[in-house]
Short mmCIF file of C-alpha atoms in Angstrom, two decimals:
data_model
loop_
_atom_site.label_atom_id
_atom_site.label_comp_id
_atom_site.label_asym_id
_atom_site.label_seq_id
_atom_site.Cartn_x
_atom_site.Cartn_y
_atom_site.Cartn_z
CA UNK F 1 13.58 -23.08 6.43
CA UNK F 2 10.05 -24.22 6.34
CA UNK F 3 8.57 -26.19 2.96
CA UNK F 4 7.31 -23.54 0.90
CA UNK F 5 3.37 -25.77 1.29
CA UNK F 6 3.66 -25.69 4.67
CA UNK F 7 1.33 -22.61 6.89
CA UNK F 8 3.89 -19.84 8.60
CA UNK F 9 2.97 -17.71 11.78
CA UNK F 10 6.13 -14.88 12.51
CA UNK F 11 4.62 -13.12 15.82
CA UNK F 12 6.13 -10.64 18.19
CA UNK F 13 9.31 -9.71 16.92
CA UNK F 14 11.26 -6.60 16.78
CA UNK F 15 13.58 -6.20 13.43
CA UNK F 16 16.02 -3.00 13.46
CA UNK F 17 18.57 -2.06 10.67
CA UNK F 18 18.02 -5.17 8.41
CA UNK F 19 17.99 -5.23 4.86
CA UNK F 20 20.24 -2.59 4.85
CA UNK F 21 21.00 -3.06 0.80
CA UNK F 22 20.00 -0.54 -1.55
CA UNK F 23 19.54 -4.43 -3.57
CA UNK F 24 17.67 -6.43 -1.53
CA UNK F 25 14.42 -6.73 -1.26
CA UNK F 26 13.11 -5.61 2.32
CA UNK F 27 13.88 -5.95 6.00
CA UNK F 28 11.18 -9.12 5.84
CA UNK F 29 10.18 -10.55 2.88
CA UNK F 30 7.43 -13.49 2.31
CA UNK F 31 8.14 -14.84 -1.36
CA UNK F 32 7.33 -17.88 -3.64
CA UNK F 33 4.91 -19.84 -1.41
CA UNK F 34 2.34 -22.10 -1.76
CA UNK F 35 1.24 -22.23 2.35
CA UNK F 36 -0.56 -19.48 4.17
CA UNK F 37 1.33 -16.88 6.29
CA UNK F 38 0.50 -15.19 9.44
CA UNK F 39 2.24 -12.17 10.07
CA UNK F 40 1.15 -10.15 13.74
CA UNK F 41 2.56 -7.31 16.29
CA UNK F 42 6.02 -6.91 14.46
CA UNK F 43 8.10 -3.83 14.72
CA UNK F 44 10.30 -2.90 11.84
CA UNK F 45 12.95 -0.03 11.87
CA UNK F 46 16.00 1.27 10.16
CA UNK F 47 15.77 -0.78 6.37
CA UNK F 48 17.32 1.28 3.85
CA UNK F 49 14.20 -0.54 1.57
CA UNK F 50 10.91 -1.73 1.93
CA UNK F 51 10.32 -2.78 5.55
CA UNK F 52 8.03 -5.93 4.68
CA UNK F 53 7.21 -7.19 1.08
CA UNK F 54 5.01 -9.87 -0.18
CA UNK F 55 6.14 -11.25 -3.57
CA UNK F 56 5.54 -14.21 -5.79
CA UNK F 57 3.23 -16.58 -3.41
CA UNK F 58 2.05 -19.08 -5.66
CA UNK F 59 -1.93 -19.63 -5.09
CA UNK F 60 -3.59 -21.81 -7.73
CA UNK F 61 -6.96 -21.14 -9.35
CA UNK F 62 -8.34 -24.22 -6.93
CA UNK F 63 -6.41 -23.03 -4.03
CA UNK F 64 -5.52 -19.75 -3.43
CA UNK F 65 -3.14 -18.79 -0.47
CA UNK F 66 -4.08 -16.77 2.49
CA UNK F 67 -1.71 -14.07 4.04
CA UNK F 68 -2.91 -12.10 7.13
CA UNK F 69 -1.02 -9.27 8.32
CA UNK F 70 -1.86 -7.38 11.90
CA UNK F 71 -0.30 -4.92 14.17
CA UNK F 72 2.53 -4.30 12.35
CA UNK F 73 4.66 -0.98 12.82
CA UNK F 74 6.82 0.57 10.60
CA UNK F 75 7.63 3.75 12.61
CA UNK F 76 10.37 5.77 10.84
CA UNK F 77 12.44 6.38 7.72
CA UNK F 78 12.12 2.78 5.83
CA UNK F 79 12.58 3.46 1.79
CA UNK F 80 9.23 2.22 1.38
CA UNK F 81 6.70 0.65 4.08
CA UNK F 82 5.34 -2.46 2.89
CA UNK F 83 5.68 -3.82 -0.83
CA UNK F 84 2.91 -6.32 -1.83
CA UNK F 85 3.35 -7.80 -5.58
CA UNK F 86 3.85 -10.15 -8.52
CA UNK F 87 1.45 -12.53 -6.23
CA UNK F 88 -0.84 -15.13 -8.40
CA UNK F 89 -4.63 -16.17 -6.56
CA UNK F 90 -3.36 -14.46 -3.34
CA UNK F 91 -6.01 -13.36 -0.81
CA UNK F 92 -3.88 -10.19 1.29
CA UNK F 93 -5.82 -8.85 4.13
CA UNK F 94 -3.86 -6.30 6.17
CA UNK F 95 -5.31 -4.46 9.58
CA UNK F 96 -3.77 -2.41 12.02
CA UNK F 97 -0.63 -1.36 10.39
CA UNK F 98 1.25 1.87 10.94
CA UNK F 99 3.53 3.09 8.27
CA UNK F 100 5.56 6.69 9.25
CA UNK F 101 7.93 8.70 7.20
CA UNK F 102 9.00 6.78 4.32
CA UNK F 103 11.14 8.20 2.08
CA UNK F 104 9.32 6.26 -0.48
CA UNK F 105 5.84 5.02 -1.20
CA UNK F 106 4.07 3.90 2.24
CA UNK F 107 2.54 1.15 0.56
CA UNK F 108 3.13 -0.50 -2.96
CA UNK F 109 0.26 -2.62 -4.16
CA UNK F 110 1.29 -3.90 -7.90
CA UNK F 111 1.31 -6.77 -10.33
CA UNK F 112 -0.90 -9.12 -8.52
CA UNK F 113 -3.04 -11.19 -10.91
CA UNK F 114 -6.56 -12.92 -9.45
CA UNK F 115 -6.15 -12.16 -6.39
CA UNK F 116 -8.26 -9.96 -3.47
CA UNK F 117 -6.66 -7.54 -1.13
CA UNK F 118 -8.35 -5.90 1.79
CA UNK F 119 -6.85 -3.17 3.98
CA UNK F 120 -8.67 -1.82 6.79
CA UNK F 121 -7.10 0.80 9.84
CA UNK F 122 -3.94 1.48 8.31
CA UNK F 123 -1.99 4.56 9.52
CA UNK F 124 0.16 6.44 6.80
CA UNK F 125 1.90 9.44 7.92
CA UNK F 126 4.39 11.82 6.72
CA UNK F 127 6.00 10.38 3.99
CA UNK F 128 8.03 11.53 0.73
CA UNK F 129 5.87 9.93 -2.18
CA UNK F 130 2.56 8.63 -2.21
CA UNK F 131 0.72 7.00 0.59
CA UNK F 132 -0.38 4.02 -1.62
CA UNK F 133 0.50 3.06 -4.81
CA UNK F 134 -1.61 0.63 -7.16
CA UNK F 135 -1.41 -0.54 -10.35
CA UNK F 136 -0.65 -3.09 -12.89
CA UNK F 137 -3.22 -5.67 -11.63
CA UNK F 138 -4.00 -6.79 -14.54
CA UNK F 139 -5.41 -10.17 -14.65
CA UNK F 140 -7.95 -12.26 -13.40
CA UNK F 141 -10.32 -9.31 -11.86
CA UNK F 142 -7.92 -8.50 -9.00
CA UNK F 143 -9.86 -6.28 -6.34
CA UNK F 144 -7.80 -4.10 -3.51
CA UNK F 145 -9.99 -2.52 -0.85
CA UNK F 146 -9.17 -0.12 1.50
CA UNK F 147 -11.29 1.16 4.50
CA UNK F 148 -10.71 2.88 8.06
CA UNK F 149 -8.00 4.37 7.60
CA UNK F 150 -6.08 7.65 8.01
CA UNK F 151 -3.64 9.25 5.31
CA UNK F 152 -1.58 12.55 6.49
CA UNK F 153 0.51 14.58 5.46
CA UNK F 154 1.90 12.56 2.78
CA UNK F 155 3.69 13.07 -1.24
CA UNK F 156 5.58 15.65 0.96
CA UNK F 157 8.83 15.50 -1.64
CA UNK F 158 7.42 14.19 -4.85
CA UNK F 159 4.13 15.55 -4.89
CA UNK F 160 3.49 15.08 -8.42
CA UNK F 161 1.54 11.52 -8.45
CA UNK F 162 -0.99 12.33 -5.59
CA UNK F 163 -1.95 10.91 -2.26
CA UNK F 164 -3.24 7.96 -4.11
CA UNK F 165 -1.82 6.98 -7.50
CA UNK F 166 -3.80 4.53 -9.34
CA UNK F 167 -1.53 3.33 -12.36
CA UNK F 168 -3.28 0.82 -15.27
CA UNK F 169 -5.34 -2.05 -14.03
CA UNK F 170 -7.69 -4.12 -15.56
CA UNK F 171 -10.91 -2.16 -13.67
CA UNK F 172 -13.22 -3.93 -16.26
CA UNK F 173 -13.03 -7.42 -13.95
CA UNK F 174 -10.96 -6.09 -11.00
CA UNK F 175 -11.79 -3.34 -8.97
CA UNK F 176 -10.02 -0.77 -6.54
CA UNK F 177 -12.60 0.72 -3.41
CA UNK F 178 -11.36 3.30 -0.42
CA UNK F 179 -14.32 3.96 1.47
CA UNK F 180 -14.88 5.76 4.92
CA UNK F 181 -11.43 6.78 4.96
CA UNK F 182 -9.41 10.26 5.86
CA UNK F 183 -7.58 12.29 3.69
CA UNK F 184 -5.69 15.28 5.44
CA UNK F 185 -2.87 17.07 4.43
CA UNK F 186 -1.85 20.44 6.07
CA UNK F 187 1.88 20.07 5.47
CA UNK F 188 3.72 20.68 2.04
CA UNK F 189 4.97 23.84 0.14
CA UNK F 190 3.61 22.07 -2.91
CA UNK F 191 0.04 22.08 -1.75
CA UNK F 192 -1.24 24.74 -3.57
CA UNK F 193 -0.11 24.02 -6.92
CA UNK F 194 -1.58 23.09 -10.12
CA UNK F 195 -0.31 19.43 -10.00
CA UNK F 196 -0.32 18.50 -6.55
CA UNK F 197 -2.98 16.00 -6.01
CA UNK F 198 -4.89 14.01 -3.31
CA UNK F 199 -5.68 11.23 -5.90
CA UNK F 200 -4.19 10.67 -9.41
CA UNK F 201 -5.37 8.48 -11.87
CA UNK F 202 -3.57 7.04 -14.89
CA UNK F 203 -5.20 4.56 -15.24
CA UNK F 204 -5.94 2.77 -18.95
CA UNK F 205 -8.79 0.30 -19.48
CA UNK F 206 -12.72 0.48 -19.61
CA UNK F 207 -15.78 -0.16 -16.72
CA UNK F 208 -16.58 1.70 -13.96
CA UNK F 209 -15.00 -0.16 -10.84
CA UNK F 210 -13.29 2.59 -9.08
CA UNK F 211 -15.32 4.13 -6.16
CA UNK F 212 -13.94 6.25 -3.55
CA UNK F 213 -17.12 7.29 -2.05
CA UNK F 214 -17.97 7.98 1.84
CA UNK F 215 -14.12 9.72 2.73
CA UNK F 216 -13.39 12.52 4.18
CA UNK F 217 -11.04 14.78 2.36
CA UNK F 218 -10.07 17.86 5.02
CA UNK F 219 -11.55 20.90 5.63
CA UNK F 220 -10.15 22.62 2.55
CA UNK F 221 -11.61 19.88 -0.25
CA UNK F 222 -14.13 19.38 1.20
CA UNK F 223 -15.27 23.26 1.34
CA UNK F 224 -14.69 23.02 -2.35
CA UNK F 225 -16.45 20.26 -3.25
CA UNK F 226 -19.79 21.53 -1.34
CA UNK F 227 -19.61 25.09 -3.14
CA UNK F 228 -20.07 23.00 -6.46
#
């Protein structure tokens, strides 16, 4: 109801079997804003999509628009946690989140053009598909960070694109970092095979702007990468 240049704080608030649609686009969904949004200690259960997206705020080279995101919980069975795209000159900085058993990605991070997103203690557990998913930034050196946080057990169902799945993106200006950051995953029938992975990359493009130093991979990688 609020002008779409005006700043937005939604804080303590409980949302249970909303955006029930196969259709629509989450349970709560920030879209096609010029104004900054504060988002904080919100509960989310029972969407049969994402939980919480982010699409199509409208930051300007000169001004770009701010959305915070904090102590958000996304306990159980959403189609996908959060969904954060198709944003223009967007700064995204999420903390504290907890995303559980999706049956799709836990987190969605695609098509967001000059714009910075930082991601720091986030909780991803148990889910069908990847934990994250990013990709398709391709404009304007877009850079997504993500640090402090804990990924396990997760690409239970369709193991095939990884933990982490990092799809094209222009890494020549942008950039995507995880560091000092857990990895563990002591739960799928597909662990052992050829094409199960904790990271994928298919990514196109040129520079060296990926760097997923300073994580800690489980006791199983890790064994394998210090007998190298």
């Amino acid at each position: 109801s609020q002008g779409r240049n005006s700043s937005s704080t939604l804080s303590y608030v409980q949302i249970k079997n909303a955006g029930a649609s196969n259709y629509g686009n989450g349970a709560l969904e920030v879209r096609d804003r010029y104004g900054d949004v504060s988002i904080n200690h919100v509960s989310i259960t029972g969407t049969n999509n994402s939980a919480l997206t982010v699409t199509y705020m409208r930051g300007q080279s000169n001004d770009s628009v701010n959305v915070h995101m904090h102590h958000v919980k996304i306990p159980y069975r959403n189609r996908r946690g959060m969904d954060i795209r198709n944003n223009n000159y967007t700064n995204v900085h999420v903390s504290d989140v907890q995303i559980h058993n999706p049956f799709y990605e836990g987190m969605n991070v695609e098509y967001n053009n000059n714009s910075k997103l930082h991601f720091v203690n986030l909780d991803i557990k148990d889910g069908d598909r990847e934990a994250i998913r990013i990709g398709y930034n391709q404009s304007g050196g877009t850079e997504v960070k993500v640090e402090l946080s804990n990924f396990v057990n997760n690409n239970r169902r369709e193991y095939y694109n990884g933990m982490i799945w990092l799809g094209n993106y222009d890494y020549t200006n942008g950039s995507v970092t995880f560091n000092n950051n857990n990895f563990i995953h002591d739960d799928s029938q597909w662990a052992n095979y050829s094409n199960w992975y904790y990271v994928k990359v298919e990514a196109g493009g040129n520079g060296d702007m990926i760097d997923m130093t300073s994580n800690y991979w489980g006791p199983v990688v890790t064994a394998e990468m210090d007998s190298l």
